[in-house]
PDB file of C-alpha atoms in Angstrom:
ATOM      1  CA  UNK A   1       7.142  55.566  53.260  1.00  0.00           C
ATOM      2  CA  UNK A   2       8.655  52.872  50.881  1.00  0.00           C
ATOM      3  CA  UNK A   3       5.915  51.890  48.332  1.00  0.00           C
ATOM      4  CA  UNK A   4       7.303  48.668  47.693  1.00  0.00           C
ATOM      5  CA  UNK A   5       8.637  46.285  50.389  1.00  0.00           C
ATOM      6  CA  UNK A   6      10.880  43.015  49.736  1.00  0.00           C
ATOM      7  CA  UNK A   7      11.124  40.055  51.364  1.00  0.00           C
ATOM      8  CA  UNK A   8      13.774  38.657  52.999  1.00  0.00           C
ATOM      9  CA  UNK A   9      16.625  41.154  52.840  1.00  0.00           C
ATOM     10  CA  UNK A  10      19.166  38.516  52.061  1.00  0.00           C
ATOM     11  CA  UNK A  11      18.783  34.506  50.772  1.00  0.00           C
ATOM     12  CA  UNK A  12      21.723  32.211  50.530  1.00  0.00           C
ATOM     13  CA  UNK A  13      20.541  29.106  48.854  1.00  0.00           C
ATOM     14  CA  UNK A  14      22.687  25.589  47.695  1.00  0.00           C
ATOM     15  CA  UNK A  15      23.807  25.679  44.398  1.00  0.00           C
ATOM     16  CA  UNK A  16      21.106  23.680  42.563  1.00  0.00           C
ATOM     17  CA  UNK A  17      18.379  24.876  45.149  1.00  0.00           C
ATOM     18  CA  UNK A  18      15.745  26.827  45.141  1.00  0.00           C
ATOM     19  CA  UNK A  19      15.655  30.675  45.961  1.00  0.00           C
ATOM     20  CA  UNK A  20      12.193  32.347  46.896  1.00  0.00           C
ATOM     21  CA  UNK A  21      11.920  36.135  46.859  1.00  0.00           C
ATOM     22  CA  UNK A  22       8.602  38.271  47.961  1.00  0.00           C
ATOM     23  CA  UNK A  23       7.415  41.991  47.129  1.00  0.00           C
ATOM     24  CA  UNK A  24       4.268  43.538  48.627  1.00  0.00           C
ATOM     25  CA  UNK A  25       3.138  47.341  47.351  1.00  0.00           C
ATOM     26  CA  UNK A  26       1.116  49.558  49.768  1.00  0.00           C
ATOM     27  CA  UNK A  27      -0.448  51.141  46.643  1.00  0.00           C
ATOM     28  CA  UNK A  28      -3.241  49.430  44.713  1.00  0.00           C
ATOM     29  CA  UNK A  29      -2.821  51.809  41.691  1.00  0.00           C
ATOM     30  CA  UNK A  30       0.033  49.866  41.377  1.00  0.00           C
ATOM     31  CA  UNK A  31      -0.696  47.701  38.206  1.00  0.00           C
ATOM     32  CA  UNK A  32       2.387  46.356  36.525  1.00  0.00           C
ATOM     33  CA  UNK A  33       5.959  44.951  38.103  1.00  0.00           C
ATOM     34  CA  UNK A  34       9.323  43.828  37.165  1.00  0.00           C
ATOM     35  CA  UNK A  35      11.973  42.137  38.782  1.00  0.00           C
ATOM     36  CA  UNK A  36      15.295  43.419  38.094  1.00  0.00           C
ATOM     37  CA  UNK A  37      18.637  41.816  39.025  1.00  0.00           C
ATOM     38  CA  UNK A  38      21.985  44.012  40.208  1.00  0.00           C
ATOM     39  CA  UNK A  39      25.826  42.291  39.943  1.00  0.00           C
ATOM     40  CA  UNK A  40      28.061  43.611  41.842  1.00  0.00           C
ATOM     41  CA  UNK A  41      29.727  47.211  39.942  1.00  0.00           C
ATOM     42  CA  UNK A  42      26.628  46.933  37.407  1.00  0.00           C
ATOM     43  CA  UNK A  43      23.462  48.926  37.041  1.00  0.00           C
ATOM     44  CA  UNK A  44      20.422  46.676  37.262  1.00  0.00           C
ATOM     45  CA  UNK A  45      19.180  44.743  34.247  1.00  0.00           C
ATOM     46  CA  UNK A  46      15.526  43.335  34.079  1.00  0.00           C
ATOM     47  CA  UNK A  47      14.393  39.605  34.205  1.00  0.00           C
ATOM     48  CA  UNK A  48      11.009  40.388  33.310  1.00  0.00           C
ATOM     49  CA  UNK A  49       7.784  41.686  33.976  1.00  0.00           C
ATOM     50  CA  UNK A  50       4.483  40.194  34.708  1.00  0.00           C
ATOM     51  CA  UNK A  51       0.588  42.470  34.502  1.00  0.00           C
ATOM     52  CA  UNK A  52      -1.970  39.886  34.916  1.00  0.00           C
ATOM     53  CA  UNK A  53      -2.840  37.760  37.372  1.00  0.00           C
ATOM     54  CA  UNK A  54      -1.066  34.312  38.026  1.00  0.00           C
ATOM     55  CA  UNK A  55       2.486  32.471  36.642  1.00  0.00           C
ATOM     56  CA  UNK A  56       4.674  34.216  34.313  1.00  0.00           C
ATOM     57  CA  UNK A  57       7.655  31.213  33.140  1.00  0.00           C
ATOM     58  CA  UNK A  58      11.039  32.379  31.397  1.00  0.00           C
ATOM     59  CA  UNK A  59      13.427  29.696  31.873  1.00  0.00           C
ATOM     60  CA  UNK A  60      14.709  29.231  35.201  1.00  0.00           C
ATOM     61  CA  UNK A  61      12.888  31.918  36.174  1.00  0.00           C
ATOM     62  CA  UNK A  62       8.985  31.876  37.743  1.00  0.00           C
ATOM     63  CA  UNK A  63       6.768  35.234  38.655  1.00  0.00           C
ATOM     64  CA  UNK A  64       3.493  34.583  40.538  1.00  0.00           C
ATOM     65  CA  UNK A  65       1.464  38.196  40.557  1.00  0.00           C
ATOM     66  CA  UNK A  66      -2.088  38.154  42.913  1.00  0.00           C
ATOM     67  CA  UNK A  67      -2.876  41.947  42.257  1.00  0.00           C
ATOM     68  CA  UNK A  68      -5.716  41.280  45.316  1.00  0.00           C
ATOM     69  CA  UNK A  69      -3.124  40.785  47.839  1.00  0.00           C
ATOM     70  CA  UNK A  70      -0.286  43.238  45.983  1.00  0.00           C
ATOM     71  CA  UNK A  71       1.688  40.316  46.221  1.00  0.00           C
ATOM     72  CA  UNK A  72       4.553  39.230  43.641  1.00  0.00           C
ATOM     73  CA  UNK A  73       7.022  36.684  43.842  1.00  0.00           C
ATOM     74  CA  UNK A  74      10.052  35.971  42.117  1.00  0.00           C
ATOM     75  CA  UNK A  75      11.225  31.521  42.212  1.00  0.00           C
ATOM     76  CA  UNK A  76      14.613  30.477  40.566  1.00  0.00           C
ATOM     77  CA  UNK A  77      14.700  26.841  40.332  1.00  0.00           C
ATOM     78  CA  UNK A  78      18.297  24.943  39.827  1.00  0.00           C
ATOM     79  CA  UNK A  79      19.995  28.321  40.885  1.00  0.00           C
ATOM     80  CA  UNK A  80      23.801  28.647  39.292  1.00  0.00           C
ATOM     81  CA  UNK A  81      26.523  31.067  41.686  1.00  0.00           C
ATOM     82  CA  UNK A  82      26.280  33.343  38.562  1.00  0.00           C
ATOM     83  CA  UNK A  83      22.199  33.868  39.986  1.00  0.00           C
ATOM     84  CA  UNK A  84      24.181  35.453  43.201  1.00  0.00           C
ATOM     85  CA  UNK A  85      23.230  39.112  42.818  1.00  0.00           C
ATOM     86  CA  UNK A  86      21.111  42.000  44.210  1.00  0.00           C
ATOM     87  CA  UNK A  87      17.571  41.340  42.736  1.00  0.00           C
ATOM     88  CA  UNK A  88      14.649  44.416  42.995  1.00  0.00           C
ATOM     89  CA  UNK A  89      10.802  44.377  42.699  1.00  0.00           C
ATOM     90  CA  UNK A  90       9.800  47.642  40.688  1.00  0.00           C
ATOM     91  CA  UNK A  91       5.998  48.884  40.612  1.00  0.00           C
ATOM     92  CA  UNK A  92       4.101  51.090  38.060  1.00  0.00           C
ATOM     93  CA  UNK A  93       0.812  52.557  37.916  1.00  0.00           C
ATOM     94  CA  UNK A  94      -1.255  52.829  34.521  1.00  0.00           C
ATOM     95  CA  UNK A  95      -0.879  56.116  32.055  1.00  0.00           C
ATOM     96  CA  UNK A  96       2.737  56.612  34.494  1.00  0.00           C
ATOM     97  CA  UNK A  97       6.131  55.593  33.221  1.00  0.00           C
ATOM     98  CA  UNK A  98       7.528  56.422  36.915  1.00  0.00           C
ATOM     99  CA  UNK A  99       8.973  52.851  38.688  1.00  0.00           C
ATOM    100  CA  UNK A 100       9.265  52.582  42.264  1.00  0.00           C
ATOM    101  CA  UNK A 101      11.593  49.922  43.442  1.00  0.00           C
ATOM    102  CA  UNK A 102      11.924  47.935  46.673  1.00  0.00           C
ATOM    103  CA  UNK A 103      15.191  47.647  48.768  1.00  0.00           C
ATOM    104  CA  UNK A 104      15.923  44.629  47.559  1.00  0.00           C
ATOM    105  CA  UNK A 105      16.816  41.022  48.004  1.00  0.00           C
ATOM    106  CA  UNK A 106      20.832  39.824  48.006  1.00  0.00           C
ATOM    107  CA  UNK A 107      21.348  36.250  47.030  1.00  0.00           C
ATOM    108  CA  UNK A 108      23.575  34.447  47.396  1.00  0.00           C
ATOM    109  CA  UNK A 109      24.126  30.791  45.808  1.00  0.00           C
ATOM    110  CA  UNK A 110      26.651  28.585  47.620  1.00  0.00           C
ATOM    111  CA  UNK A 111      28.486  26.051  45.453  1.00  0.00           C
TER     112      UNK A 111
ATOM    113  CA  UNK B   1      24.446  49.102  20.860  1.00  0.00           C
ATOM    114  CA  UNK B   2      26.853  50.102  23.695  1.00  0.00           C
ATOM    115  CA  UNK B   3      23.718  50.961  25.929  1.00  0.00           C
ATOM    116  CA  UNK B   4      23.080  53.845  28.076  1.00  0.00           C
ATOM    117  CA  UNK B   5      26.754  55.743  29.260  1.00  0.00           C
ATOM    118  CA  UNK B   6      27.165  57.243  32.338  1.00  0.00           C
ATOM    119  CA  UNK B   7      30.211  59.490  32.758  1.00  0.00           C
ATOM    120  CA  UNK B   8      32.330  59.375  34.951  1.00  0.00           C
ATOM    121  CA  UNK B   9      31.988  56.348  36.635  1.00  0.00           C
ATOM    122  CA  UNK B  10      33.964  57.757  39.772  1.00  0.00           C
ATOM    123  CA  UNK B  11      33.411  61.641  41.180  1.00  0.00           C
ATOM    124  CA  UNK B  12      35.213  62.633  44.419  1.00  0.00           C
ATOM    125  CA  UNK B  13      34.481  66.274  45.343  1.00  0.00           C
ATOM    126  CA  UNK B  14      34.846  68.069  48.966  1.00  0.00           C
ATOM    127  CA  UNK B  15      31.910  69.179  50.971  1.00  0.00           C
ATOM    128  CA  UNK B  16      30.436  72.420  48.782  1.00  0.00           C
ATOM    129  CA  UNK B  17      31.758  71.625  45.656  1.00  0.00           C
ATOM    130  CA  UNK B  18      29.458  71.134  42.467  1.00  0.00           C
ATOM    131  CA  UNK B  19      29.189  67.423  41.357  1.00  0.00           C
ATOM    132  CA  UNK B  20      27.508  66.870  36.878  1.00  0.00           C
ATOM    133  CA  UNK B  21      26.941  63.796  36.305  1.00  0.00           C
ATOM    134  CA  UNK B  22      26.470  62.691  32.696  1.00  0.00           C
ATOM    135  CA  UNK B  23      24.181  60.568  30.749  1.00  0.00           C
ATOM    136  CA  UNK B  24      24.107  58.723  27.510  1.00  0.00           C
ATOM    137  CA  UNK B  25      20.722  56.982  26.717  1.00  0.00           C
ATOM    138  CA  UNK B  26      20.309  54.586  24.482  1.00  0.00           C
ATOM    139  CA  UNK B  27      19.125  56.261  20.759  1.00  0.00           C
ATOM    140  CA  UNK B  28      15.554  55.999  19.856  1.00  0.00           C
ATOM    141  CA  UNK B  29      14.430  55.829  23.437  1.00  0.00           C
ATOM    142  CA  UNK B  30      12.137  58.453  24.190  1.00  0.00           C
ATOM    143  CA  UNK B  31      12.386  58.418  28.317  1.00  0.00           C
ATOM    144  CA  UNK B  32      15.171  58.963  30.488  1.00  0.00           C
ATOM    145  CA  UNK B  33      15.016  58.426  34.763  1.00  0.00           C
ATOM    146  CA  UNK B  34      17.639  59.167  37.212  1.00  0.00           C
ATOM    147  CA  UNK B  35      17.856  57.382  40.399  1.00  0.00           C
ATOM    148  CA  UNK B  36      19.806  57.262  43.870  1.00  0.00           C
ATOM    149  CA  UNK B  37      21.271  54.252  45.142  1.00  0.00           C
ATOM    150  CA  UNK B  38      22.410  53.761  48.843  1.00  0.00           C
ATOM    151  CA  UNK B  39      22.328  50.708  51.055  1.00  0.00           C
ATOM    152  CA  UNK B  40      19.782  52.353  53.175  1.00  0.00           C
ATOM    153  CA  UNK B  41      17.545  53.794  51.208  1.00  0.00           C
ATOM    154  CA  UNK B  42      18.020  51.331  47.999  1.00  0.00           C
ATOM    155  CA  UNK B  43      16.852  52.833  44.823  1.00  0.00           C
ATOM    156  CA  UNK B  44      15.579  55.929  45.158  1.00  0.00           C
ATOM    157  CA  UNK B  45      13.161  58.161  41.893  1.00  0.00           C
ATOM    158  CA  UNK B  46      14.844  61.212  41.282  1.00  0.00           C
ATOM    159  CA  UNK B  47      13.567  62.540  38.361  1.00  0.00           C
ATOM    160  CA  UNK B  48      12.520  61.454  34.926  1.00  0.00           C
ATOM    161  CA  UNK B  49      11.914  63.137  31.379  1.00  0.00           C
ATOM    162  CA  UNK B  50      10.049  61.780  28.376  1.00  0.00           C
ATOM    163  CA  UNK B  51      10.790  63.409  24.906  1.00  0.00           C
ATOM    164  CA  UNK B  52      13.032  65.435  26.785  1.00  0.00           C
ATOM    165  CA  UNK B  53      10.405  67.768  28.567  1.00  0.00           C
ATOM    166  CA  UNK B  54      10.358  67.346  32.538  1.00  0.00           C
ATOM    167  CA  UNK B  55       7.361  65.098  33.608  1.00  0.00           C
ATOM    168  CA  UNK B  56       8.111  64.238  37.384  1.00  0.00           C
ATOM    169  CA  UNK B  57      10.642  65.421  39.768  1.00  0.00           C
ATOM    170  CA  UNK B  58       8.790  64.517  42.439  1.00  0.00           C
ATOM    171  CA  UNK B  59      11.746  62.616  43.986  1.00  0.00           C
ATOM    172  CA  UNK B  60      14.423  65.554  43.754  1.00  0.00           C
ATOM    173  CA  UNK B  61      15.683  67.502  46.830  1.00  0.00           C
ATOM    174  CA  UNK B  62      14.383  70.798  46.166  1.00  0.00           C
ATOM    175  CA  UNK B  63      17.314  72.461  47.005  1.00  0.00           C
ATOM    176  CA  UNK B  64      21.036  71.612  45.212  1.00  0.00           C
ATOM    177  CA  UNK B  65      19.844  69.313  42.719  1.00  0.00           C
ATOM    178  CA  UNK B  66      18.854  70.091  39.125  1.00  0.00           C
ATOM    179  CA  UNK B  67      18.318  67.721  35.764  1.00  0.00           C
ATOM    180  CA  UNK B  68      18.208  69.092  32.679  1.00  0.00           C
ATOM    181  CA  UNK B  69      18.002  67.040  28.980  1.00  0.00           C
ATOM    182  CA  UNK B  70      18.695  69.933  26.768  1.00  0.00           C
ATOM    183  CA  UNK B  71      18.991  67.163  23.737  1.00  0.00           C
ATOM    184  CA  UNK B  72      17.728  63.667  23.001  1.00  0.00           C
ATOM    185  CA  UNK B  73      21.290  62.094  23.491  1.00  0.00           C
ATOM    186  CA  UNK B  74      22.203  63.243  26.662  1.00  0.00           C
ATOM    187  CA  UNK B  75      21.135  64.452  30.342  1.00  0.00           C
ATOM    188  CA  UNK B  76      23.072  65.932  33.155  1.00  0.00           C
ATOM    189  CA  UNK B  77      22.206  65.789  36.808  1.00  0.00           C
ATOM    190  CA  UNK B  78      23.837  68.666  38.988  1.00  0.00           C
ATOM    191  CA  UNK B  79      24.077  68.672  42.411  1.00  0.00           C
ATOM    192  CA  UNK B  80      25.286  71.647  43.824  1.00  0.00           C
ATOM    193  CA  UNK B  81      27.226  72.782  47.546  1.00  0.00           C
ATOM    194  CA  UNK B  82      27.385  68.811  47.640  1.00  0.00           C
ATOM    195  CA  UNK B  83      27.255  67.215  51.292  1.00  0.00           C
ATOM    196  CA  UNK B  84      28.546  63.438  52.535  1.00  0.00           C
ATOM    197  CA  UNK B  85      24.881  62.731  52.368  1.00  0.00           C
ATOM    198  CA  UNK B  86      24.920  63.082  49.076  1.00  0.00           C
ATOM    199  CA  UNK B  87      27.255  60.265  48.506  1.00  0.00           C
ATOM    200  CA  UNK B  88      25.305  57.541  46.671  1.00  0.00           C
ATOM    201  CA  UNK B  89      25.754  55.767  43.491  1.00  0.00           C
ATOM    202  CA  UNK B  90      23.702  57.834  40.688  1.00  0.00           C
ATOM    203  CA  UNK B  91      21.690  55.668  37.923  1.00  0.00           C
ATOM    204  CA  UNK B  92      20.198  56.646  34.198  1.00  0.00           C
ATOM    205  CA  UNK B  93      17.951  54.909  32.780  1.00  0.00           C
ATOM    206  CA  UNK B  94      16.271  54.775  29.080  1.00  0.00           C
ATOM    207  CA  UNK B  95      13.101  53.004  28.462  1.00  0.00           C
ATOM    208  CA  UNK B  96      11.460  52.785  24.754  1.00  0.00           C
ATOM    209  CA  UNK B  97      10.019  49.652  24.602  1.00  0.00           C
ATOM    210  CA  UNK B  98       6.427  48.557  24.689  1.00  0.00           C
ATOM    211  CA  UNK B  99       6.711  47.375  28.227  1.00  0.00           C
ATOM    212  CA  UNK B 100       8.660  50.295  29.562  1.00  0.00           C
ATOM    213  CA  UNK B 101      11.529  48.627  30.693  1.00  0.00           C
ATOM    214  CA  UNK B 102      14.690  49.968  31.935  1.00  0.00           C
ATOM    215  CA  UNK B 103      17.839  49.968  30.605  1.00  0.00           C
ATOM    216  CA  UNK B 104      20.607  51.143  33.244  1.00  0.00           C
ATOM    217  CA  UNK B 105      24.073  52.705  32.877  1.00  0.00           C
ATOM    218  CA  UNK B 106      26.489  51.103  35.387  1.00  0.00           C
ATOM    219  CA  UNK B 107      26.226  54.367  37.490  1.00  0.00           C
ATOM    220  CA  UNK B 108      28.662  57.155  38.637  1.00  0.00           C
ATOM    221  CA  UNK B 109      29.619  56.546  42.595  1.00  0.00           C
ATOM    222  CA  UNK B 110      29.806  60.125  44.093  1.00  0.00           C
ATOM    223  CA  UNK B 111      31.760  60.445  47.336  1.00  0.00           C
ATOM    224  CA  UNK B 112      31.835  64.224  48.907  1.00  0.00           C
ATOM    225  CA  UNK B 113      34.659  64.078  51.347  1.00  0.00           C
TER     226      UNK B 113
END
């Protein structure tokens, strides 16, 4: 059973536009996430993490986390083609270092 | 900082051959993870070591695959009488920083023909 589970499985947005992506865990020890981003021939690299409750801002780049709902989000305003890439939701629990990741989400930003 | 090296980046072996894969974390970090990527299963927990003692392997087939760290600077995933569904792209991973986040080699694609 996949722990973590990402919504949509692919996103093609307007260069410019904004992209929306969704994660949901089916564990509530699950405490801490990440969103990490995949290029094509790469290994993923993270965008960043969020723990509490709420908006987490860096740059272009906004995490909402409810930990009621297990819900976390990942918005990229003014999305560039560069932002076209596989992007993952990864899950932790406290006192573990062990990550479980979603499927993931491929974007795609149309010029 | 070249970051963590996985060689090679390319394995082909035929069905029952052995398949080590390599792994170069990044120095200083204490934990190194392994994972299986496919398109249908995405990323998949293999295994992961911290210190380099063996802390989960809860997501290793029990039978044909082994991961050993024998020294901080590298690790070695073996996969033995390999199978076509074995045929994934392999990840390391180090982690060392207050947050625990990963840092990913590029991967080795295996293909068992």
């Amino acid at each position: 059973q996949q722990k973590v589970q990402q919504s949509p499985e692919s996103l093609s947005v307007p260069e410019g536009g904004m992209a929306s992506l969704n994660c949901t865990s089916s564990d509530r020890n699950f405490q801490y996430f990440w969103w990490y981003r995949q290029h094509s021939g790469e290994g993923p690299k993270a965008l960043m993490s969020i723990f509490s409750d709420g908006d987490k801002k860096e740059g272009r780049f906004t995490a909402h986390l409810n930990k009621a709902s297990l819900h976390v989000s990942l918005h990229i305003r003014d999305s560039q083609p560069s932002d076209s890439a596989l992007y993952f939701c990864a899950a932790s629990r406290p006192g573990y270092q062990n990550f479980y990741f979603g499927k993931g989400t491929s974007l795609t930003v149309i010029p | 900082n070249a970051g963590v090296i996985q060689t090679p980046r390319h394995k082909v072996t035929g069905k029952g051959q052995e398949a080590t894969l390599w792994c170069e974390p990044i120095s200083g970090h204490s934990a190194v993870f392994w994972y299986r990527q496919t398109i249908v299963q995405g990323l998949e927990f293999l295994t992961y070591f911290r210190n380099q003692a063996p802390i989960d392997d809860s997501g290793m087939p029990k039978e044909r695959f082994s991961a050993q760290m024998p020294n901080q600077s590298h690790s070695t995933l073996k996969i033995q009488s390999t199978q076509p569904q074995d045929s994934a792209v392999y990840l390391c991973a180090s982690s060392g920083d207050s947050q625990n986040t990963l840092y990913f080699g590029a991967g080795t694609r295996l293909s068992v023909l």
